[in-house]
Amino acid sequence: MTTYKERVRNSFSKQAFMSTLGAELTEVIQGGVQIRLPFSPNLPQQNGYLHAGAIAAVLDSACGYAALTPAADDKGVLTAEFKVNLLAPASGEVFAAKAQVKKAGRTVTVCTADAFAISDGREKLVATMLSTIMAVPITPAKKQTSAHSLALRCVPTGP
Amino acid sequence: MTTYKERVRNSFSKQAFMSTLGAELTEVIQGGVQIRLPFSPNLPQQNGYLHAGAIAAVLDSACGYAALTPAADDKGVLTAEFKVNLLAPASGEVFAAKAQVKKAGRTVTVCTADAFAISDGREKLVATMLSTIMAVPITPAKKQTSAHSLALRCVPTGP
Amino acid sequence: MTTYKERVRNSFSKQAFMSTLGAELTEVIQGGVQIRLPFSPNLPQQNGYLHAGAIAAVLDSACGYAALTPAADDKGVLTAEFKVNLLAPASGEVFAAKAQVKKAGRTVTVCTADAFAISDGREKLVATMLSTIMAVPITPAKKQTSAHSLALRCVPTGP
Amino acid sequence: MTTYKERVRNSFSKQAFMSTLGAELTEVIQGGVQIRLPFSPNLPQQNGYLHAGAIAAVLDSACGYAALTPAADDKGVLTAEFKVNLLAPASGEVFAAKAQVKKAGRTVTVCTADAFAISDGREKLVATMLSTIMAVPITPAKKQTSAHSLALRCVPTGP
């Protein structure tokens, strides 16, 4: 028996890509997750701003884990799709991706998330996400890895 | 005077994040761009599949540069927004993001892109993107960096 | 035992909103559906073009029914979400919404669709959709109404 | 010189499709618009719920007009794209689409909107939209029709 916070933290720690980016899981509450990403020279696009793919990555992980918080203990979650709007140049010392559950369901959970660039202690909204996340059963073998991207393997391959 | 291929290649080479991922620009034609991303242990989510954020990153860059190919020489492009559907587990040796212009315009260009996982020479569709890209004027100072994410700085900050 | 064509046609005939719009189901093949909408003075926005909501409606029904064609006989489908890009002014005598399955799955099917404005026999692309559709079990009582929007009632209401 | 409320109300009154649906503009404030749609037998899909296209129509108009409120007097707005998530069966006596500006800009404004089904005075969230709206110049001839769908005609037709 694990708490939702443990399930989220365990899974996040296995996301090698979050580690590659340098992202940290900074808050897990029921229905909400925050991930922080310090700026680094490895992350920009050609003008020195954070690449939209890096923003999308932390927003997606934040949404997936927000959706995991209300899920049953034997369920994992997967991202079916997401949309991101880029609202302002992603320039800052640190970025915060804050996700919340918009509508939780047994099968489908919809989340929203905002990304903020933080400079001199001030937050500026730079992106927003609306995403659709599926709950999937975790077989015993998969249980320790229950988490948001795993479930991709459960997308069926057709009729 | 630069050709569209040079403009795309110059800008891509400045995207530090593409280099961090290990992505390569493998094809630039009028209206279409392909980017390849070899799998590496730095890129997975918790189950060993390519993280959705890494997929989104190469799809987004591919779409942005596809939109740049028909643009006037004094225009750069920016991603306003994109949507990604994750269609199957992203498991493979190499991933190919193939973008094409759906509708080119003076101000707004819409692109689609598919991501394929390649294993043993076989391609499997794993994700698809639909994105909206804005053309933005390049001032002389910015000209050498004309490219798809730069334009984010041009998103106006309000009324 | 009904064929997929019968299931699609039966359900379409029950969509009062399609009838209100004046839309007709003009083609049903495995993995693809076409709906036609003649222009009428009831459908415009303020400048006389077809309202984006009317375009979205026929694109959504076309996607839902395309997703229904490969589904098992005891499954209905529901739209979880869709994105539409409006590509050109929707001005024409007739509009054609052409949907196809991008990726069929047991639970999730992803479809794309294009909308064309037809004038003097020439087609012009005016919109494109990318949508996510869920398969849902049909209970015997619901069987005769198996179709794409029904499933909305199956979206679970929370943890 | 017209106020933003007048500009929104004038344009809304010209949207024949809103009248066909039976939708009413019930609130216009700076940065926010509400549209109400009473249920009618003309609007359902095959199970008696409000068709997703009807929901999308009122959400789209609400977003477009929310984006118009902060725009300069010589600007109209157009929907470039929107995404809708359908969260619950759209069953109710009346539906309320409530849109607000997420990020206003000179060229691009991003809006969010929620749709609620109202029964016995209780509101239930049934859908949510994230949309991208473009500001476009209004030429004198077009000035009286400045509004959110008009601008579609300004989407350029290619390079």
XYZ file of C-alpha atoms in Angstrom:
636
model
C 0.000 0.000 0.000
C 1.556 3.242 -1.114
C 0.245 6.766 -0.786
C -0.422 8.818 -3.883
C 2.557 10.998 -3.023
C 4.839 7.971 -2.901
C 3.483 6.643 -6.171
C 4.108 9.955 -7.877
C 7.574 10.406 -6.404
C 8.639 6.839 -7.199
C 7.565 7.127 -10.773
C 9.045 10.584 -11.281
C 12.408 9.345 -10.036
C 12.428 6.785 -12.857
C 11.849 9.323 -15.617
C 15.380 9.607 -16.972
C 14.306 12.448 -19.234
C 13.295 14.613 -16.276
C 16.764 14.051 -14.868
C 18.344 14.905 -18.233
C 16.441 18.176 -18.260
C 17.298 18.854 -14.625
C 13.645 18.964 -13.575
C 12.538 18.480 -9.970
C 9.219 17.433 -8.526
C 8.524 20.201 -6.035
C 4.913 19.673 -4.960
C 2.393 16.847 -4.925
C -1.059 17.447 -3.519
C -4.357 15.725 -4.219
C -5.229 16.854 -7.740
C -2.156 18.991 -8.313
C 1.542 18.659 -9.086
C 4.337 21.177 -9.566
C 7.608 20.545 -11.371
C 10.465 23.035 -11.506
C 13.070 23.290 -14.221
C 16.124 25.509 -13.752
C 17.298 27.095 -16.965
C 20.482 25.607 -18.378
C 22.469 26.140 -21.584
C 21.395 22.661 -22.715
C 17.760 23.617 -23.098
C 17.343 26.566 -25.462
C 16.190 26.956 -28.982
C 18.295 29.092 -31.298
C 17.659 32.399 -29.544
C 18.436 31.349 -26.052
C 14.874 30.790 -24.885
C 13.733 27.517 -23.391
C 12.743 25.167 -26.234
C 9.003 24.499 -26.516
C 9.743 20.773 -26.253
C 11.321 21.237 -22.836
C 8.322 23.264 -21.690
C 5.959 20.619 -23.041
C 7.918 17.876 -21.295
C 7.573 19.326 -17.810
C 3.951 20.361 -18.392
C 3.154 16.850 -19.615
C 4.804 15.140 -16.663
C 3.044 17.518 -14.287
C -0.343 16.774 -15.882
C 0.248 13.035 -15.897
C 1.158 12.977 -12.226
C -1.695 15.283 -11.263
C -3.992 12.747 -12.925
C -2.320 9.951 -10.988
C -3.088 11.481 -7.580
C -6.801 10.581 -7.523
C -6.343 7.257 -9.350
C -6.927 3.939 -7.662
C -3.846 2.171 -6.344
C -3.949 -0.425 -9.112
C -4.129 2.120 -11.880
C -1.447 3.855 -13.845
C -1.993 6.760 -16.172
C -0.945 7.576 -19.723
C -1.046 10.701 -21.808
C -3.387 10.240 -24.749
C -2.797 13.729 -26.093
C -2.009 17.275 -25.111
C -2.152 20.774 -26.556
C 0.232 23.536 -25.574
C -0.111 27.239 -26.260
C 3.123 29.205 -26.081
C 2.198 32.570 -24.656
C 5.447 34.481 -24.217
C 9.192 33.990 -24.681
C 10.370 31.408 -22.190
C 13.136 33.397 -20.631
C 13.910 33.059 -16.936
C 16.131 31.577 -14.262
C 13.697 28.835 -13.322
C 10.472 27.531 -14.835
C 7.527 26.201 -12.851
C 4.983 23.834 -14.391
C 1.811 23.736 -12.290
C -0.799 21.142 -13.210
C -4.234 20.473 -11.829
C -6.988 17.994 -12.513
C -9.845 19.622 -14.400
C -12.094 16.543 -14.466
C -11.183 13.195 -12.951
C -12.736 10.022 -14.270
C -12.355 6.295 -14.011
C -11.036 6.067 -17.563
C -10.279 9.577 -18.750
C -8.876 12.453 -16.710
C -8.474 15.929 -18.158
C -5.823 18.238 -16.742
C -4.717 21.805 -17.275
C -1.293 23.215 -16.538
C 0.449 26.558 -16.709
C 4.169 27.184 -17.115
C 5.736 30.223 -15.525
C 9.155 31.749 -16.049
C 10.598 33.019 -12.796
C 13.147 35.840 -12.705
C 14.054 37.920 -9.682
C 11.278 36.188 -7.811
C 8.600 37.284 -10.274
C 6.491 34.781 -12.190
C 5.445 35.342 -15.805
C 3.009 33.028 -17.585
C 4.732 31.573 -20.656
C 2.671 28.534 -21.695
C -0.522 26.638 -20.966
C -1.518 23.011 -21.558
C -4.801 21.115 -21.828
C -4.303 17.363 -21.780
C -6.176 14.080 -21.833
C -4.897 11.260 -19.670
C -6.037 7.659 -19.599
C -6.154 5.405 -16.576
C -4.830 1.926 -17.266
C -4.732 -1.194 -15.128
C -1.354 -2.067 -13.722
C -0.502 -5.715 -13.799
C 1.477 -6.904 -10.764
C 4.692 -6.959 -12.767
C 4.228 -3.358 -13.815
C 3.042 -2.121 -10.467
C 6.263 -0.595 -9.306
C 6.455 1.501 -12.427
C 2.906 2.738 -12.449
C 3.070 6.099 -14.046
C 1.975 8.454 -16.637
C 3.935 7.462 -19.656
C 4.031 3.758 -19.097
C 0.498 3.420 -20.111
C 1.374 4.233 -23.653
C 2.083 0.606 -24.076
C -1.563 -0.038 -23.372
C -2.821 1.893 -26.337
C -4.282 -0.912 -28.344
C -2.895 -1.566 -31.784
C -6.113 -1.878 -33.666
C -9.011 -4.092 -34.538
C 20.713 35.948 -49.721
C 20.329 32.504 -48.250
C 18.370 29.546 -49.538
C 15.603 28.102 -47.443
C 17.747 25.025 -46.795
C 20.557 27.177 -45.436
C 18.176 29.158 -43.261
C 16.750 25.969 -41.783
C 20.133 24.331 -41.261
C 21.672 27.470 -39.729
C 18.861 27.836 -37.272
C 18.693 24.166 -36.374
C 22.408 24.171 -35.561
C 21.748 26.859 -32.944
C 19.057 24.887 -31.117
C 21.065 23.652 -28.160
C 18.155 21.495 -27.049
C 18.200 19.482 -30.282
C 21.884 18.819 -29.626
C 21.124 17.825 -26.017
C 18.584 15.315 -27.292
C 20.951 14.062 -29.975
C 18.551 14.999 -32.790
C 19.707 15.479 -36.375
C 18.150 17.383 -39.235
C 18.047 14.747 -41.967
C 15.918 16.249 -44.725
C 14.792 19.724 -45.788
C 12.614 20.101 -48.843
C 10.171 22.815 -49.826
C 7.276 22.336 -47.401
C 8.756 19.405 -45.496
C 11.388 18.640 -42.877
C 12.574 15.436 -41.248
C 14.425 15.184 -37.939
C 15.858 11.953 -36.567
C 16.431 11.152 -32.932
C 18.398 8.065 -31.924
C 17.159 6.504 -28.732
C 19.425 7.040 -25.732
C 19.163 6.219 -22.027
C 18.793 9.950 -21.317
C 15.410 10.209 -22.995
C 12.932 7.743 -21.454
C 10.059 8.091 -19.141
C 9.856 5.627 -16.260
C 9.254 2.513 -18.350
C 12.003 2.949 -20.812
C 9.949 4.458 -23.615
C 10.851 7.783 -25.194
C 9.304 10.573 -23.098
C 6.397 12.384 -24.752
C 8.258 15.644 -24.239
C 11.171 14.424 -26.346
C 8.763 13.334 -29.080
C 6.990 16.685 -28.929
C 10.316 18.520 -29.129
C 11.416 16.941 -32.411
C 7.911 17.130 -33.888
C 7.734 20.812 -32.957
C 11.116 21.650 -34.442
C 10.212 19.715 -37.593
C 6.928 21.623 -37.942
C 8.549 24.987 -37.272
C 11.214 24.425 -39.912
C 8.725 23.034 -42.430
C 6.820 26.299 -41.994
C 10.041 28.252 -42.508
C 10.740 26.739 -45.918
C 8.099 28.741 -47.836
C 8.540 31.906 -45.749
C 9.986 35.093 -47.186
C 13.680 35.684 -46.530
C 12.962 38.425 -43.992
C 10.569 36.311 -41.961
C 11.124 34.011 -39.078
C 8.578 31.639 -37.640
C 7.278 30.863 -34.166
C 5.150 28.125 -32.729
C 1.895 29.554 -31.422
C 0.586 26.191 -30.284
C 0.610 22.493 -31.037
C -1.345 19.355 -30.199
C 0.223 15.909 -30.028
C -1.565 12.584 -29.967
C 0.479 9.700 -28.594
C -0.559 6.664 -30.599
C 1.676 3.820 -29.433
C 4.563 3.185 -27.040
C 7.601 5.044 -28.321
C 9.997 2.147 -28.361
C 12.638 1.898 -31.061
C 16.272 2.379 -32.037
C 15.671 5.628 -33.863
C 12.724 8.011 -34.148
C 11.845 9.993 -37.236
C 9.739 13.171 -37.051
C 8.361 14.047 -40.467
C 6.597 17.387 -40.839
C 4.828 18.958 -43.756
C 3.028 22.222 -44.373
C -0.726 21.752 -44.427
C -1.579 25.344 -45.270
C 0.969 28.093 -45.766
C 0.015 31.693 -45.184
C 1.636 35.076 -44.864
C 0.892 35.236 -41.142
C -0.219 31.776 -40.051
C 1.069 28.433 -41.315
C -0.450 25.159 -40.194
C 1.681 22.016 -40.204
C 1.151 18.349 -39.498
C 3.836 15.884 -38.459
C 4.081 12.198 -37.699
C 6.624 10.492 -35.466
C 7.772 6.977 -36.279
C 9.733 4.530 -34.184
C 12.200 2.582 -36.303
C 13.387 -0.867 -35.293
C 15.054 -3.408 -37.577
C 14.365 -1.075 -40.463
C 10.606 -1.053 -39.873
C 8.688 2.128 -39.128
C 5.811 2.250 -36.660
C 3.653 5.358 -36.218
C 3.869 6.486 -32.580
C 2.622 10.084 -32.509
C 1.060 12.805 -34.627
C 1.079 16.599 -34.301
C -1.075 19.428 -35.620
C 0.512 22.828 -35.071
C 0.012 26.523 -35.710
C 3.040 28.606 -36.601
C 3.293 32.359 -36.950
C 5.483 34.253 -39.352
C 7.259 37.188 -37.755
C 9.436 39.908 -39.190
C 13.129 39.534 -38.551
C 14.924 42.717 -37.678
C 18.462 42.969 -39.082
C 19.985 42.197 -35.716
C 17.967 39.028 -35.415
C 18.379 37.934 -38.989
C 21.067 35.389 -38.416
C 18.929 33.634 -35.854
C 15.694 33.589 -37.824
C 13.927 30.515 -36.650
C 10.982 28.861 -35.263
C 11.222 29.506 -31.586
C 12.692 32.936 -31.727
C 9.415 34.407 -32.641
C 8.069 33.685 -29.226
C 9.581 36.913 -28.167
C 7.238 38.631 -30.589
C 4.095 37.427 -28.919
C 2.740 40.700 -27.630
C 2.295 41.148 -23.957
C -1.184 42.554 -23.862
C -3.456 45.437 -24.647
C -26.051 -8.487 -36.635
C -25.613 -5.199 -38.470
C -22.905 -4.117 -40.854
C -20.723 -1.160 -39.987
C -22.436 0.836 -42.724
C -25.839 0.160 -41.191
C -24.616 1.045 -37.713
C -23.234 4.351 -38.954
C -26.306 5.208 -41.021
C -28.725 4.284 -38.229
C -26.921 6.418 -35.719
C -26.458 9.361 -38.069
C -30.186 9.405 -38.784
C -30.808 9.939 -35.065
C -28.546 12.989 -34.790
C -31.168 15.732 -34.792
C -28.440 18.355 -34.961
C -27.174 17.047 -38.301
C -30.707 17.370 -39.607
C -30.965 20.906 -38.200
C -27.787 21.833 -40.043
C -28.970 20.110 -43.201
C -26.000 17.719 -43.240
C -26.041 14.436 -45.171
C -23.977 11.309 -44.747
C -22.596 10.770 -48.244
C -19.973 8.054 -47.877
C -19.146 5.301 -45.402
C -16.200 3.041 -46.072
C -14.037 1.034 -43.705
C -12.015 3.678 -41.855
C -13.532 6.686 -43.580
C -16.704 8.771 -43.588
C -17.813 11.787 -45.591
C -20.544 14.230 -44.589
C -21.805 17.029 -46.833
C -23.339 20.271 -45.673
C -25.011 22.610 -48.162
C -24.600 26.242 -47.276
C -27.739 27.895 -45.943
C -28.522 31.339 -44.523
C -28.999 29.714 -41.106
C -25.346 28.795 -40.734
C -23.107 31.859 -41.044
C -21.173 33.938 -38.632
C -21.475 37.694 -38.935
C -19.749 38.011 -42.297
C -21.666 35.404 -44.144
C -19.112 32.614 -43.839
C -19.992 29.248 -42.379
C -19.648 29.450 -38.576
C -16.693 27.524 -37.149
C -19.113 25.648 -34.908
C -20.986 24.285 -37.915
C -17.705 23.190 -39.477
C -16.635 21.566 -36.226
C -19.979 19.773 -35.953
C -19.731 17.987 -39.290
C -16.020 17.275 -38.844
C -16.723 15.814 -35.396
C -19.561 13.602 -36.602
C -17.423 12.445 -39.530
C -14.540 11.552 -37.180
C -16.814 9.780 -34.726
C -18.387 7.630 -37.408
C -15.051 6.896 -39.078
C -13.910 5.578 -35.685
C -17.079 3.491 -35.450
C -16.410 1.611 -38.701
C -13.664 -0.668 -37.334
C -15.239 -1.011 -33.879
C -16.656 -4.281 -32.631
C -20.416 -4.717 -32.958
C -20.972 -4.284 -29.216
C -19.028 -1.042 -29.028
C -20.099 2.535 -29.466
C -17.774 5.476 -29.726
C -17.533 8.874 -28.058
C -15.539 11.976 -28.747
C -13.141 12.665 -25.905
C -11.721 15.795 -27.520
C -10.929 17.416 -30.824
C -8.862 20.285 -32.202
C -9.825 22.232 -35.297
C -7.642 24.592 -37.320
C -9.539 27.049 -39.467
C -7.454 27.485 -42.597
C -9.445 29.746 -44.901
C -12.787 31.543 -45.019
C -15.531 28.947 -45.195
C -17.298 30.289 -48.236
C -18.896 27.893 -50.715
C -22.070 26.287 -52.005
C -21.463 22.995 -50.252
C -19.005 21.810 -47.631
C -17.508 18.322 -47.454
C -16.112 16.894 -44.221
C -13.877 13.900 -44.943
C -12.653 11.885 -41.973
C -10.307 8.945 -41.754
C -8.964 6.777 -38.967
C -5.355 7.635 -38.202
C -4.872 4.938 -35.565
C -7.530 2.476 -34.484
C -7.405 0.921 -31.044
C -9.552 -1.131 -28.729
C -10.045 1.818 -26.394
C -8.789 4.918 -28.155
C -9.063 5.734 -31.851
C -7.482 8.837 -33.333
C -8.973 10.372 -36.460
C -8.128 13.228 -38.788
C -10.563 15.086 -41.002
C -10.454 17.860 -43.553
C -13.265 20.232 -44.490
C -13.518 21.534 -48.031
C -15.631 24.341 -49.425
C -16.959 23.463 -52.870
C -17.850 26.150 -55.408
C -18.278 25.632 -59.146
C -17.095 22.063 -58.660
C -13.756 23.127 -57.142
C -12.724 22.094 -53.630
C -10.818 24.411 -51.312
C -9.432 23.215 -47.966
C -10.953 25.349 -45.202
C -10.380 23.436 -41.949
C -8.680 20.393 -40.469
C -9.410 18.352 -37.328
C -7.424 15.956 -35.155
C -9.636 14.088 -32.704
C -9.551 11.450 -29.994
C -12.430 9.010 -29.803
C -13.165 6.440 -27.134
C -14.758 3.063 -27.638
C -17.390 2.256 -25.028
C -19.385 -0.866 -24.369
C -22.995 -0.756 -25.440
C -25.402 -2.317 -23.036
C -28.307 -4.137 -24.685
C -30.674 -1.313 -23.886
C -28.430 1.181 -25.558
C -27.546 -1.001 -28.494
C -29.857 0.588 -30.987
C -28.354 3.964 -30.319
C -24.725 2.948 -30.476
C -22.908 5.952 -31.738
C -20.329 8.534 -31.354
C -21.863 10.978 -28.964
C -23.754 8.559 -26.849
C -20.614 7.570 -25.137
C -20.371 10.889 -23.461
C -22.599 9.513 -20.811
C -19.887 6.995 -20.092
C -17.276 9.542 -19.130
C -16.880 8.718 -15.483
C -17.698 11.340 -12.965
C -14.693 11.129 -10.750
C -12.726 9.102 -8.280
C -16.456 55.333 -31.489
C -18.094 52.261 -30.029
C -17.544 50.633 -26.677
C -16.277 47.072 -26.537
C -19.695 45.944 -25.305
C -21.362 47.521 -28.318
C -18.857 45.975 -30.700
C -19.443 42.535 -29.225
C -23.233 42.868 -29.160
C -23.391 44.238 -32.706
C -21.323 41.430 -34.079
C -23.097 38.717 -32.129
C -26.445 39.901 -33.470
C -25.160 39.248 -37.009
C -24.170 35.633 -36.333
C -27.101 33.863 -37.944
C -25.835 30.542 -36.618
C -26.170 31.691 -33.000
C -29.760 32.604 -33.760
C -30.328 29.211 -35.417
C -29.056 27.516 -32.275
C -31.109 29.801 -30.044
C -28.031 31.131 -28.240
C -28.053 34.407 -26.344
C -25.225 36.714 -25.338
C -25.804 37.100 -21.624
C -22.680 38.824 -20.311
C -19.880 40.946 -21.723
C -17.182 42.238 -19.409
C -13.613 43.259 -20.100
C -11.857 39.971 -20.854
C -14.894 37.729 -20.454
C -18.062 36.750 -22.279
C -20.931 34.423 -21.437
C -23.337 32.862 -23.938
C -26.382 30.806 -22.948
C -27.993 28.121 -25.040
C -31.334 26.645 -24.019
C -31.683 22.993 -24.897
C -33.995 22.285 -27.807
C -34.943 19.146 -29.742
C -33.022 20.528 -32.736
C -29.655 20.236 -31.049
C -28.997 16.678 -29.889
C -26.871 13.889 -31.124
C -28.437 10.443 -31.353
C -28.918 9.917 -27.614
C -30.563 13.148 -26.800
C -27.516 14.969 -25.482
C -26.403 18.292 -26.885
C -24.214 17.653 -29.952
C -20.516 18.436 -29.443
C -20.688 20.737 -32.442
C -23.317 22.890 -30.748
C -21.192 23.055 -27.609
C -18.129 23.955 -29.657
C -20.087 26.666 -31.477
C -21.076 28.575 -28.350
C -17.669 28.072 -26.724
C -15.977 29.356 -29.880
C -18.176 32.433 -30.132
C -17.650 33.123 -26.436
C -13.855 32.880 -26.819
C -13.832 35.026 -29.934
C -15.820 37.782 -28.286
C -13.801 37.593 -25.071
C -10.725 38.189 -27.226
C -12.460 41.131 -28.893
C -13.047 42.987 -25.623
C -9.455 44.162 -25.125
C -8.769 44.676 -28.847
C -8.206 48.099 -30.357
C -11.222 49.714 -31.988
C -9.855 49.131 -35.495
C -9.219 45.436 -34.932
C -11.399 42.441 -35.470
C -10.616 38.955 -34.285
C -10.628 35.516 -35.881
C -10.378 32.016 -34.548
C -7.199 30.364 -35.765
C -7.891 27.109 -33.941
C -9.498 25.621 -30.873
C -9.461 22.413 -28.874
C -12.452 21.130 -26.928
C -12.497 18.418 -24.301
C -15.895 16.857 -23.681
C -16.015 16.083 -19.988
C -19.492 14.758 -19.292
C -22.761 14.105 -21.110
C -24.242 17.427 -22.148
C -27.639 16.995 -20.618
C -29.479 19.961 -19.140
C -32.151 22.585 -19.559
C -29.736 25.363 -20.427
C -26.037 25.489 -21.243
C -23.693 28.313 -20.301
C -20.448 28.933 -22.174
C -18.122 31.144 -20.121
C -14.981 32.404 -21.821
C -12.098 34.446 -20.539
C -8.904 35.831 -21.964
C -5.883 33.829 -20.820
C -3.292 36.001 -22.541
C -4.076 39.040 -24.646
C -1.674 40.174 -27.314
C -1.523 42.568 -30.228
C -1.599 39.731 -32.741
C -2.503 36.550 -30.867
C -4.913 36.202 -27.967
C -5.400 32.908 -26.154
C -8.696 32.194 -24.428
C -10.122 29.451 -22.271
C -13.793 28.634 -21.842
C -15.914 26.206 -19.867
C -19.358 24.920 -20.776
C -21.822 24.094 -18.019
C -25.099 22.221 -18.197
C -27.676 23.761 -15.894
C -30.536 21.725 -14.457
C -32.672 22.664 -11.490
C -30.376 25.626 -10.947
C -27.281 23.465 -10.585
C -24.291 23.800 -12.901
C -22.277 20.826 -14.084
C -19.064 21.226 -16.084
C -19.484 19.427 -19.423
C -16.733 20.765 -21.699
C -13.669 22.997 -21.790
C -11.978 24.861 -24.632
C -8.516 26.334 -25.238
C -8.415 28.546 -28.297
C -6.104 30.783 -30.305
C -7.538 33.960 -31.753
C -5.909 36.369 -34.165
C -6.394 40.121 -34.261
C -6.862 41.454 -37.761
C -7.130 44.984 -39.083
C -10.602 46.083 -40.052
C -10.813 48.095 -43.206
C -13.448 50.849 -43.124
C -15.792 48.793 -45.284
C -15.597 45.890 -42.884
C -15.724 47.978 -39.734
C -19.353 47.391 -38.925
C -18.867 43.657 -39.051
C -15.708 43.469 -36.944
C -15.867 40.142 -35.272
C -14.416 36.880 -34.499
C -15.142 34.837 -37.546
C -14.747 37.538 -40.116
C -11.047 37.414 -39.888
C -10.981 34.009 -41.453
C -10.987 35.764 -44.735
C -7.652 37.286 -43.765
C -5.854 33.989 -43.444
C -3.431 34.311 -46.311
C -3.569 31.813 -49.097
C 0.058 30.863 -49.317
C 3.527 31.918 -50.352
